[in-house]
mmCIF file of C-alpha atoms and ligand atoms in Angstrom:
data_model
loop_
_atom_site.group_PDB
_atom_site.id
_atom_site.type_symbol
_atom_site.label_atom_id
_atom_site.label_comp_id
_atom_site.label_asym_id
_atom_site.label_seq_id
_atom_site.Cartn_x
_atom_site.Cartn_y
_atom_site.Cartn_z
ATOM 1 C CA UNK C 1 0.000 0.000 0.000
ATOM 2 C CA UNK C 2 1.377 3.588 -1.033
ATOM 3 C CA UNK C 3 2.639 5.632 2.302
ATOM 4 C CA UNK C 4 0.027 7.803 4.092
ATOM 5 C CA UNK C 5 0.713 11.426 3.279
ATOM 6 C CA UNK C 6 -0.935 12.174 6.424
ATOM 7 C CA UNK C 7 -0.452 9.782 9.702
ATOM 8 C CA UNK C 8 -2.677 10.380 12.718
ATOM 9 C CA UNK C 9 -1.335 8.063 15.248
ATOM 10 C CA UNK C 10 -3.115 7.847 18.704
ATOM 11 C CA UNK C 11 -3.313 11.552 18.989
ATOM 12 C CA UNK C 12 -4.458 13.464 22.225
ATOM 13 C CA UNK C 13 -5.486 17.254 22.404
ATOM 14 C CA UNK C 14 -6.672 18.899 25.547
ATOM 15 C CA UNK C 15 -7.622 23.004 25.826
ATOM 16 C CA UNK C 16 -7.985 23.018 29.241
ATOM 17 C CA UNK C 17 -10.365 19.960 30.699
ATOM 18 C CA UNK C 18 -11.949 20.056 27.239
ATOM 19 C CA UNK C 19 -10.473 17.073 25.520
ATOM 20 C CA UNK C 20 -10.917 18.124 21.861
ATOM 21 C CA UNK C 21 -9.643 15.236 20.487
ATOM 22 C CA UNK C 22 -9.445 11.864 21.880
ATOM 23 C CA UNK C 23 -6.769 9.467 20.782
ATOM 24 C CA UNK C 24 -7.995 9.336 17.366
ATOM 25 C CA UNK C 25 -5.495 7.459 14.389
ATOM 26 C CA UNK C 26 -6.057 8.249 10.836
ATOM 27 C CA UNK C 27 -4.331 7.497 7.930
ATOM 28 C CA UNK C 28 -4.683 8.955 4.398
ATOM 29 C CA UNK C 29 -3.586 8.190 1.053
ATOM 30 C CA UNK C 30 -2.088 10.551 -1.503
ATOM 31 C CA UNK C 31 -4.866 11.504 -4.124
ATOM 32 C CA UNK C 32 -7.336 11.219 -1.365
ATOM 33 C CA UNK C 33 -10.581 12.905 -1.194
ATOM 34 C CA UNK C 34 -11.819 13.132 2.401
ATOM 35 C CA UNK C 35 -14.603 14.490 4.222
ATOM 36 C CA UNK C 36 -14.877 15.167 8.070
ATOM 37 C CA UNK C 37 -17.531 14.870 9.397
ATOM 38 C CA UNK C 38 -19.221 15.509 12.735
ATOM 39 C CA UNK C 39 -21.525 17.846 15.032
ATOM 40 C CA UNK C 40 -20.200 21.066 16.603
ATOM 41 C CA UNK C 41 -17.735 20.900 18.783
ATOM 42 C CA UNK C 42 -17.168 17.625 17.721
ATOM 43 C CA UNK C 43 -12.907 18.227 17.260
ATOM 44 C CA UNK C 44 -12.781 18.206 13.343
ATOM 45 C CA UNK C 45 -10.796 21.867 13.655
ATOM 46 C CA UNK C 46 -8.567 20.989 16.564
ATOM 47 C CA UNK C 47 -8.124 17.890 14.139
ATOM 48 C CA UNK C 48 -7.012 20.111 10.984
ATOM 49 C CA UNK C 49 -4.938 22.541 13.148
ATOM 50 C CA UNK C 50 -2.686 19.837 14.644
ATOM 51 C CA UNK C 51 -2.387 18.452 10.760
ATOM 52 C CA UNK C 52 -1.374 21.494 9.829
ATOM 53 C CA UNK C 53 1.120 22.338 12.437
ATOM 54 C CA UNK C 54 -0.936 25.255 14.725
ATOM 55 C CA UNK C 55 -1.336 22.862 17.189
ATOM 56 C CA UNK C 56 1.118 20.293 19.082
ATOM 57 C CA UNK C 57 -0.720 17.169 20.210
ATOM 58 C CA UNK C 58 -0.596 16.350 23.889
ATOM 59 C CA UNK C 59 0.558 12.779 23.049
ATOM 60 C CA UNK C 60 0.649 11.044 19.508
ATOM 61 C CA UNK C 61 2.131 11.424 16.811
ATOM 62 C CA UNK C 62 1.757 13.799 13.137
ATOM 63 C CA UNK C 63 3.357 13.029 10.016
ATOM 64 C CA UNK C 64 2.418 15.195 7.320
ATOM 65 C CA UNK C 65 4.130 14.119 3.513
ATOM 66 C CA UNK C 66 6.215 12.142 5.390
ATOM 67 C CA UNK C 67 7.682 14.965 7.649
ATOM 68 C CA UNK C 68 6.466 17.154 10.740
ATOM 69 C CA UNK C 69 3.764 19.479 10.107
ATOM 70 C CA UNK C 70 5.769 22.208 11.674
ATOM 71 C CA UNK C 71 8.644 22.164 9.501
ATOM 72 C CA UNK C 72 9.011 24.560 6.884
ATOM 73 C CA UNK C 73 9.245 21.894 4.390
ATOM 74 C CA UNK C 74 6.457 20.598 5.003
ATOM 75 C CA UNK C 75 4.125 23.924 4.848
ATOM 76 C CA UNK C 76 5.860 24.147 1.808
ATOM 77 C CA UNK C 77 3.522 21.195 0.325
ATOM 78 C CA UNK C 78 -0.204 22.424 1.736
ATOM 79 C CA UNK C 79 -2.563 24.898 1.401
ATOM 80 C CA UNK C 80 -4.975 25.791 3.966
ATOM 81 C CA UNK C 81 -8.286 27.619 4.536
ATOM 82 C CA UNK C 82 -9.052 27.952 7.859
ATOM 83 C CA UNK C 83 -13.082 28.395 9.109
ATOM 84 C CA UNK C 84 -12.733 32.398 9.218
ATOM 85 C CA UNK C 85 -10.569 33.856 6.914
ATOM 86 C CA UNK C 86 -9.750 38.054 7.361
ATOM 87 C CA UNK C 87 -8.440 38.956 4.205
ATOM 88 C CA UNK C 88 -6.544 42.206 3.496
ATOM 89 C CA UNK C 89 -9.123 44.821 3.041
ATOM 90 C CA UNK C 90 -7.125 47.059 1.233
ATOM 91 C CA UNK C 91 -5.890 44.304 -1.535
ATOM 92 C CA UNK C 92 -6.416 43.481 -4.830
ATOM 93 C CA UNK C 93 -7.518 39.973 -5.317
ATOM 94 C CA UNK C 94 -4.473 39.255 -8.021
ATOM 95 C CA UNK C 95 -2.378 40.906 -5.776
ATOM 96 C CA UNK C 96 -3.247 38.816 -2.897
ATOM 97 C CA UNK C 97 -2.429 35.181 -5.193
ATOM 98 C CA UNK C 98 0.837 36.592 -6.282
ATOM 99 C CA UNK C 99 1.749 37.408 -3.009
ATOM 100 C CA UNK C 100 0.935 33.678 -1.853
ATOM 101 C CA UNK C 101 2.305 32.074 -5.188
ATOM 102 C CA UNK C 102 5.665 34.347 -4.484
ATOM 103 C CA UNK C 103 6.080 31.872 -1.029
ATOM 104 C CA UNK C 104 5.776 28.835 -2.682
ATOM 105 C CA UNK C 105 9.018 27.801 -5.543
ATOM 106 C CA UNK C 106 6.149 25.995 -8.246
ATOM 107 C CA UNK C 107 2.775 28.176 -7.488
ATOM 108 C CA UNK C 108 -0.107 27.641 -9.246
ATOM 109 C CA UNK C 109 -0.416 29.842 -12.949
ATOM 110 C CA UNK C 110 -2.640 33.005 -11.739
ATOM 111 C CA UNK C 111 -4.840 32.815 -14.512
ATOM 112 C CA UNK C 112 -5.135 29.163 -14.281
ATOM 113 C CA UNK C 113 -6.079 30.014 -10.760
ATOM 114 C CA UNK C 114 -8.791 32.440 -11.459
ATOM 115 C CA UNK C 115 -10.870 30.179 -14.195
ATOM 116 C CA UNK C 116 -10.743 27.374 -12.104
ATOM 117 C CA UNK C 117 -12.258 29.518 -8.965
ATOM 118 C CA UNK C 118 -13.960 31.277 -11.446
ATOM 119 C CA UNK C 119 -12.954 34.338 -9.826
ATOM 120 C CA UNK C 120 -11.634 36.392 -13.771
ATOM 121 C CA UNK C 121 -13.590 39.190 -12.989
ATOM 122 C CA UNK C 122 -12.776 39.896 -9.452
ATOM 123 C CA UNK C 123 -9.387 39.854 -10.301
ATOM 124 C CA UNK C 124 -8.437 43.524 -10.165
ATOM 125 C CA UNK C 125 -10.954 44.232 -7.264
ATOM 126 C CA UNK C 126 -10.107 45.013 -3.627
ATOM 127 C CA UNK C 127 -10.844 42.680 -1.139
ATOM 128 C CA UNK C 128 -12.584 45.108 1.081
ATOM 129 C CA UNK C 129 -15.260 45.514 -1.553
ATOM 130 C CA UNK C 130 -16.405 41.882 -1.974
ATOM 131 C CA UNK C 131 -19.243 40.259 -0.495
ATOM 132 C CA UNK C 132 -18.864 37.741 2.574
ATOM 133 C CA UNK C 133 -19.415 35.301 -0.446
ATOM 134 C CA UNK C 134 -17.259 36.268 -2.798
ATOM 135 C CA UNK C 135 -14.377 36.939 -0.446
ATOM 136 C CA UNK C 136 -14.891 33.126 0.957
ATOM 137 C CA UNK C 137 -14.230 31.828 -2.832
ATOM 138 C CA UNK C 138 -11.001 33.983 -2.958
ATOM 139 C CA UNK C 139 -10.146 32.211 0.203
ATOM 140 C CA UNK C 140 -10.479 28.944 -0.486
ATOM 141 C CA UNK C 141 -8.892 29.476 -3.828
ATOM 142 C CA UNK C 142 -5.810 30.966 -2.052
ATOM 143 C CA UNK C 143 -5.547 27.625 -0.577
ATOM 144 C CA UNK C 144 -4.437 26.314 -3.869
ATOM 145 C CA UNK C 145 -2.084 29.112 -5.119
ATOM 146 C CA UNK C 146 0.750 27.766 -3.995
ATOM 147 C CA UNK C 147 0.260 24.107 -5.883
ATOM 148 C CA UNK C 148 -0.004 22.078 -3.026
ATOM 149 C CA UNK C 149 0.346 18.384 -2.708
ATOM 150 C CA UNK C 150 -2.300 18.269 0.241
ATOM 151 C CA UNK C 151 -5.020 20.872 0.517
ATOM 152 C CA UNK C 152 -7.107 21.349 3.925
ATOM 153 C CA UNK C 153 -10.516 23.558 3.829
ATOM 154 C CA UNK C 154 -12.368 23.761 7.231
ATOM 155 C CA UNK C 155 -16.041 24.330 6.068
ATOM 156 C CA UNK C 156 -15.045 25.744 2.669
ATOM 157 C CA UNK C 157 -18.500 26.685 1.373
ATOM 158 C CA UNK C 158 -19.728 28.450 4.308
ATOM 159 C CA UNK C 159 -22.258 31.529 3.440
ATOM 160 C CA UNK C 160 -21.937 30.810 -0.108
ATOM 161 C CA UNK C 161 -25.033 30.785 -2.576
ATOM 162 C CA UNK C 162 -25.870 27.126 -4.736
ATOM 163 C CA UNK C 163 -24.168 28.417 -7.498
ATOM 164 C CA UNK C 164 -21.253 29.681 -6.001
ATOM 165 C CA UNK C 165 -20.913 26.347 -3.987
ATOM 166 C CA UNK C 166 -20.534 24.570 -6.967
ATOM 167 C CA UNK C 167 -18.443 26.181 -9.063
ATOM 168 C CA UNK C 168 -15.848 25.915 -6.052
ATOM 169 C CA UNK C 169 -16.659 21.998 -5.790
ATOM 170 C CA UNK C 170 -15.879 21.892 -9.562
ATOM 171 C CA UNK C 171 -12.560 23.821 -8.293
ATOM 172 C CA UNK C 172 -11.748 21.423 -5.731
ATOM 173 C CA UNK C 173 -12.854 18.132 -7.845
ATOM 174 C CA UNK C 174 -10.306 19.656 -10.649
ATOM 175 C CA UNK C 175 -7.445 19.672 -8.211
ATOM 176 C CA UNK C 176 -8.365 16.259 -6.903
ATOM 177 C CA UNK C 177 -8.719 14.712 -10.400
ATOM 178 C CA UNK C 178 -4.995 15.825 -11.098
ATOM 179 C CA UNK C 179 -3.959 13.895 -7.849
ATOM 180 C CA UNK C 180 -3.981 16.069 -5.205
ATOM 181 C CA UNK C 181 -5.463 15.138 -1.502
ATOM 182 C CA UNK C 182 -7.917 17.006 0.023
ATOM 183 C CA UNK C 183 -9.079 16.989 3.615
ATOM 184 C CA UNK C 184 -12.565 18.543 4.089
ATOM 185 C CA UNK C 185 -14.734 19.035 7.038
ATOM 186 C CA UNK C 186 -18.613 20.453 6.413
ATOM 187 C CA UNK C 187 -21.623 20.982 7.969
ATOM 188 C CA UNK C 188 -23.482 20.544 4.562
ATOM 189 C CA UNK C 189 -23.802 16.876 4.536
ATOM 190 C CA UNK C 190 -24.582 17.817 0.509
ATOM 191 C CA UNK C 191 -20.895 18.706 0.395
ATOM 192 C CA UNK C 192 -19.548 15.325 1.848
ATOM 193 C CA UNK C 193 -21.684 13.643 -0.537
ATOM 194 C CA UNK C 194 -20.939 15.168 -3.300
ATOM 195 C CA UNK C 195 -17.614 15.494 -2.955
ATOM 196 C CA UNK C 196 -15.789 12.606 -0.738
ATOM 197 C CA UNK C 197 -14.981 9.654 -1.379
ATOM 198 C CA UNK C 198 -14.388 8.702 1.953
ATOM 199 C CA UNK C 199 -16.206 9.852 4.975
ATOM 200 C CA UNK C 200 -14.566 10.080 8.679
ATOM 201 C CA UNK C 201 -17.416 10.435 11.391
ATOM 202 C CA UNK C 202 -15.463 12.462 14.125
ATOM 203 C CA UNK C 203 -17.570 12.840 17.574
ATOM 204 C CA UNK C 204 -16.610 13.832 21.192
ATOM 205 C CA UNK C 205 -13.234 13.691 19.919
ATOM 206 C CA UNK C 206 -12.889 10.261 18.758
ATOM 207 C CA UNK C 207 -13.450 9.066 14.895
ATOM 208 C CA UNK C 208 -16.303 6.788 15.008
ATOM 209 C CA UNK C 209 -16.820 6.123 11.861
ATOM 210 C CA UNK C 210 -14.520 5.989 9.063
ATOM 211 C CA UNK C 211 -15.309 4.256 5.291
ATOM 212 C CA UNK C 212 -16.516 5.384 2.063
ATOM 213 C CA UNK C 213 -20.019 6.949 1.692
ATOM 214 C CA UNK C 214 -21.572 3.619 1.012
ATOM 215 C CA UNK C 215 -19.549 2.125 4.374
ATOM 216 C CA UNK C 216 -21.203 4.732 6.533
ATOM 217 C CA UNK C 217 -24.675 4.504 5.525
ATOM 218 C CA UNK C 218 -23.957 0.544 5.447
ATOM 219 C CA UNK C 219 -23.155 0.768 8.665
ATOM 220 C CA UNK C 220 -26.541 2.101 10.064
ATOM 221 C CA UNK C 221 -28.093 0.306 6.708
ATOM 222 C CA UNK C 222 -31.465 2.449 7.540
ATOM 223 C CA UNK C 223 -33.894 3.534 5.298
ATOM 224 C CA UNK C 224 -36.238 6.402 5.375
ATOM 225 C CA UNK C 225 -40.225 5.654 5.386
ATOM 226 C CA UNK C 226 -41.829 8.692 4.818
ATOM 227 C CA UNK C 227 -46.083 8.665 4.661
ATOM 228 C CA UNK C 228 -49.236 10.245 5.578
ATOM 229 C CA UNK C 229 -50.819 8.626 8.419
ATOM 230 C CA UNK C 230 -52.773 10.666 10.946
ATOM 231 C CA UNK C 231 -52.754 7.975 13.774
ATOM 232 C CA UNK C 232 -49.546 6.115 13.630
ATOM 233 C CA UNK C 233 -49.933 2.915 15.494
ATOM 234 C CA UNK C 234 -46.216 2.358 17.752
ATOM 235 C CA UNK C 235 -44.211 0.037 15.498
ATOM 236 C CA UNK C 236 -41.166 -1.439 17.095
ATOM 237 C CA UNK C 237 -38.221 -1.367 15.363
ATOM 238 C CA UNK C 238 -38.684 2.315 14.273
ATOM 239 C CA UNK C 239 -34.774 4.145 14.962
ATOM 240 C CA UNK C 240 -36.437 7.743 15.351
ATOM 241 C CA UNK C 241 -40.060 9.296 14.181
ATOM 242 C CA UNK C 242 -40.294 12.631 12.861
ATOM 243 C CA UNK C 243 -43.187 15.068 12.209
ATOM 244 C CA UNK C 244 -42.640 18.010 9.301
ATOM 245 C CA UNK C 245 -44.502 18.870 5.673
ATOM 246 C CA UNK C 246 -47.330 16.813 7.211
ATOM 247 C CA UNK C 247 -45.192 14.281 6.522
ATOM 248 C CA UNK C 248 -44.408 11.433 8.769
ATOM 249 C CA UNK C 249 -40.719 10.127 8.236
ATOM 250 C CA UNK C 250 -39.493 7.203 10.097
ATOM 251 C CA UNK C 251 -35.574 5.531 10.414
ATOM 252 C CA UNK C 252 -36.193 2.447 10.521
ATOM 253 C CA UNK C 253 -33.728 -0.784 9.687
ATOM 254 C CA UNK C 254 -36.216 -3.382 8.604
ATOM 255 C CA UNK C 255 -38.505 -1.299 6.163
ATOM 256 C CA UNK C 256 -40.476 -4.051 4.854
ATOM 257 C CA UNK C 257 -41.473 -5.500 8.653
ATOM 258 C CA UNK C 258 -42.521 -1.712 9.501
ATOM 259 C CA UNK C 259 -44.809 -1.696 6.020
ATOM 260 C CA UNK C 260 -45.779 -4.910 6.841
ATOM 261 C CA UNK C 261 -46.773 -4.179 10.875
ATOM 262 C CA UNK C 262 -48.748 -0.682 9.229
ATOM 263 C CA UNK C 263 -50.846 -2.673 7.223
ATOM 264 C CA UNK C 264 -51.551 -5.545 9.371
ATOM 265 C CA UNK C 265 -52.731 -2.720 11.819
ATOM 266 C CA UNK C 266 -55.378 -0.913 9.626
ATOM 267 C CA UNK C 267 -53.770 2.257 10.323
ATOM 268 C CA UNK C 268 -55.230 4.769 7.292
ATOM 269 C CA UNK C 269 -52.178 6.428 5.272
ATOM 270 C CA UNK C 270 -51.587 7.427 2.000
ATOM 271 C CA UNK C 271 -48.025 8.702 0.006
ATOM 272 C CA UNK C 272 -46.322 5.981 1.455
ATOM 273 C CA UNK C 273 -42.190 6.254 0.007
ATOM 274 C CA UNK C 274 -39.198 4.442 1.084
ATOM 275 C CA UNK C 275 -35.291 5.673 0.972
ATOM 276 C CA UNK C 276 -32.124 4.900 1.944
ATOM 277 C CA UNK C 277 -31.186 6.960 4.776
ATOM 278 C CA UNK C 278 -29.582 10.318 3.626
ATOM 279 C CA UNK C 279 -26.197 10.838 4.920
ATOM 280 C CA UNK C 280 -27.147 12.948 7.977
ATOM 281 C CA UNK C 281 -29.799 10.462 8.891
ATOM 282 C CA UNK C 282 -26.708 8.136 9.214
ATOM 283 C CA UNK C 283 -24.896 10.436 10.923
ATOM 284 C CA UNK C 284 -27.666 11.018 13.182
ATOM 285 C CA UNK C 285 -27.865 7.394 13.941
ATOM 286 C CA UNK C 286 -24.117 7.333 14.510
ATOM 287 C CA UNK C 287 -23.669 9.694 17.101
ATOM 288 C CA UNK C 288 -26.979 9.127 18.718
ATOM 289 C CA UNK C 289 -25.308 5.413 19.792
ATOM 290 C CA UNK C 290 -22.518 7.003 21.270
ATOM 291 C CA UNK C 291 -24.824 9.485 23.313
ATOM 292 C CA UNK C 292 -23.561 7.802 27.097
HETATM 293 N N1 ATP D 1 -8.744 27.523 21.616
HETATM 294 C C1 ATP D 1 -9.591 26.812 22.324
HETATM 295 N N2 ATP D 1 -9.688 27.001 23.666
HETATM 296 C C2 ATP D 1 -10.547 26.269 24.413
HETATM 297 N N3 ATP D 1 -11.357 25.300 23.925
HETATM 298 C C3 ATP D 1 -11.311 25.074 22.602
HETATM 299 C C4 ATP D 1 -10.436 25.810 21.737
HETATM 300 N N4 ATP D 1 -10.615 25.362 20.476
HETATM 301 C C5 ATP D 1 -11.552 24.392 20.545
HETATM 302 N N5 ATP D 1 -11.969 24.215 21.807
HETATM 303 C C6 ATP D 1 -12.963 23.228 22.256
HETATM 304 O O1 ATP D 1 -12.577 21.960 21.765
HETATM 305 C C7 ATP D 1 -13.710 21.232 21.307
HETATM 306 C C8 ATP D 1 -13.522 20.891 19.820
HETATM 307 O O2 ATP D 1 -13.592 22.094 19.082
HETATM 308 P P1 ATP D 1 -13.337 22.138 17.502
HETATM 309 O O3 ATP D 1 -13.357 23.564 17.091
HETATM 310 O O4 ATP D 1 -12.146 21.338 17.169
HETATM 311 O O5 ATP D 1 -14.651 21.373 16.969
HETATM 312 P P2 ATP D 1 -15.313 21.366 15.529
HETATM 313 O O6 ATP D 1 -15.750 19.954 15.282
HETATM 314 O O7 ATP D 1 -14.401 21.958 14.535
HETATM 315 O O8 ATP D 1 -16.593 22.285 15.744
HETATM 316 P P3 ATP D 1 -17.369 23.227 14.681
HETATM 317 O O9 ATP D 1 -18.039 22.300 13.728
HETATM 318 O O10 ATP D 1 -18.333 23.954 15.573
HETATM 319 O O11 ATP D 1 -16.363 24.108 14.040
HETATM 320 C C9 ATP D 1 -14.916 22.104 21.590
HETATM 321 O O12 ATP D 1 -15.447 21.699 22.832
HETATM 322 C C10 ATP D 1 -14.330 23.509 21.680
HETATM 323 O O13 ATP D 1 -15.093 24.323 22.536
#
């Protein structure tokens, strides 16, 4: 199997009595696409800052491309975009990439920069005058200005429209597709989905799940029932019952015995439509095992 070009081994991190993250070990491969996932709070930053070398674990060990995080070398290699980004005001966007691309020996081509972010016609404008939006897509671009092996974007897509969101996912699948690793965390389980191949589960500090999309969801293997039905008789083996839409939607692991058990009880209900569970249902399901 190739080397990890990032090693998580057994690593601690405490601020205080908080214990932000929990002996977790990760491995992952060059060309990697990875999603963290997890509620807040649940240690995916602490997790990213200690990759990146802001933070020192307690105990554990690093390894970033095969060195330590904190060495010069190794910053060399990654690009970063942290959750909250404060930008120069007073810059130009172009003059903002050169200035990154002028720390790094092989940046990125500027132009090639801008069409991939599609960010051509913000180019020559000041930072100071973009919208929260806009100045999140220079961010994350910056990220990749440098033409880093290993790229790490803490909730990249944060305030950003549908649009915008996806032409920076076509960004990020572009730099992925030439071979570069990515390590995501989002609270837009859309994101994960549609961009990670593999999905890490991080709660309370600890990675609790870790596979590809298909693992996780395997893993909880529920499906979504979702009906009308005024009076819904109590069915066991229903995981969790919502109310919304005047919908009813219930997590349940053995759809066909709950469809069977509905009709057997003559409850009235109509629209009746089954699904696998969505990614945050499994998620849901997840953490909700782990609540102690
Ligand atoms: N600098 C700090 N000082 C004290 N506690 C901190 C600090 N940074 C994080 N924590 C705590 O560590 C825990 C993990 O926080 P972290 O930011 O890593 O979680 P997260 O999964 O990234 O959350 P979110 O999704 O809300 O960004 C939380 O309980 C948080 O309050």
């Amino acid at each position: 199997m190739t080397s990890p070009i990032m090693r998580v081994r057994d690593v601690t991190r405490s601020y205080g009595d908080v214990v932000a993250v929990d002996g977790v070990s990760l491995d992952i491969a060059p060309g990697e696409l990875v999603g963290l996932l997890g509620p807040n709070g649940a240690g995916k930053t602490t997790l990213i800052n200690l990759l990146v070398g802001l933070r020192r674990p307690d105990s554990g060990a690093v390894e970033l491309c095969g060195g330590n995080p904190r060495d010069e070398a190794t910053r060399q290699a990654i690009g970063v975009t942290p959750q909250q980004t404060a930008l120069p005001e007073a810059w130009r966007v172009g003059e903002l990439i050169d200035f990154i691309a002028a720390h790094h020996p092989n940046p990125t081509n500027r132009h090639d920069l801008l069409v991939r972010f599609d960010l051509q016609d913000l180019c020559s404008r000041q930072i100071g005058g973009l919208s929260g939006g806009q100045q999140r897509r220079v961010a994350v671009a910056l990220a990749f200005a440098g033409n880093p092996r290993v790229v790490f974007l803490d909730e990249p897509s944060t305030g950003l429209d549908v649009e915008a969101r996806h032409q920076l996912w076509s960004g990020i699948r572009a730099f992925h597709e030439e071979g570069g690793t990515v390590l995501l965390t989002s609270h837009y389980l859309e994101e994960v989905e549609a961009l990670a191949q593999r999905v890490a589960v991080v709660d309370r500090g600890r990675v609790i799940a870790d596979g590809s999309m298909r693992d996780v969801r395997r893993l909880v293997s529920l499906k979504r029932v979702s009906l009308i039905c005024p009076e819904l008789p109590s069915i066991p083996g229903a995981a969790r019952v919502e109310n919304n839409d005047g919908h009813t939607h219930v997590l349940t692991n053995d759809a066909d015995h709950f469809v069977r058990e509905l009709v057997t009880s003559g409850a009235r209900f109509s629209d009746l439509e089954i699904r696998s569970a969505s990614l945050e249902d499994a998620f849901l399901s997840i953490t909700s095992k782990h609540v102690a």
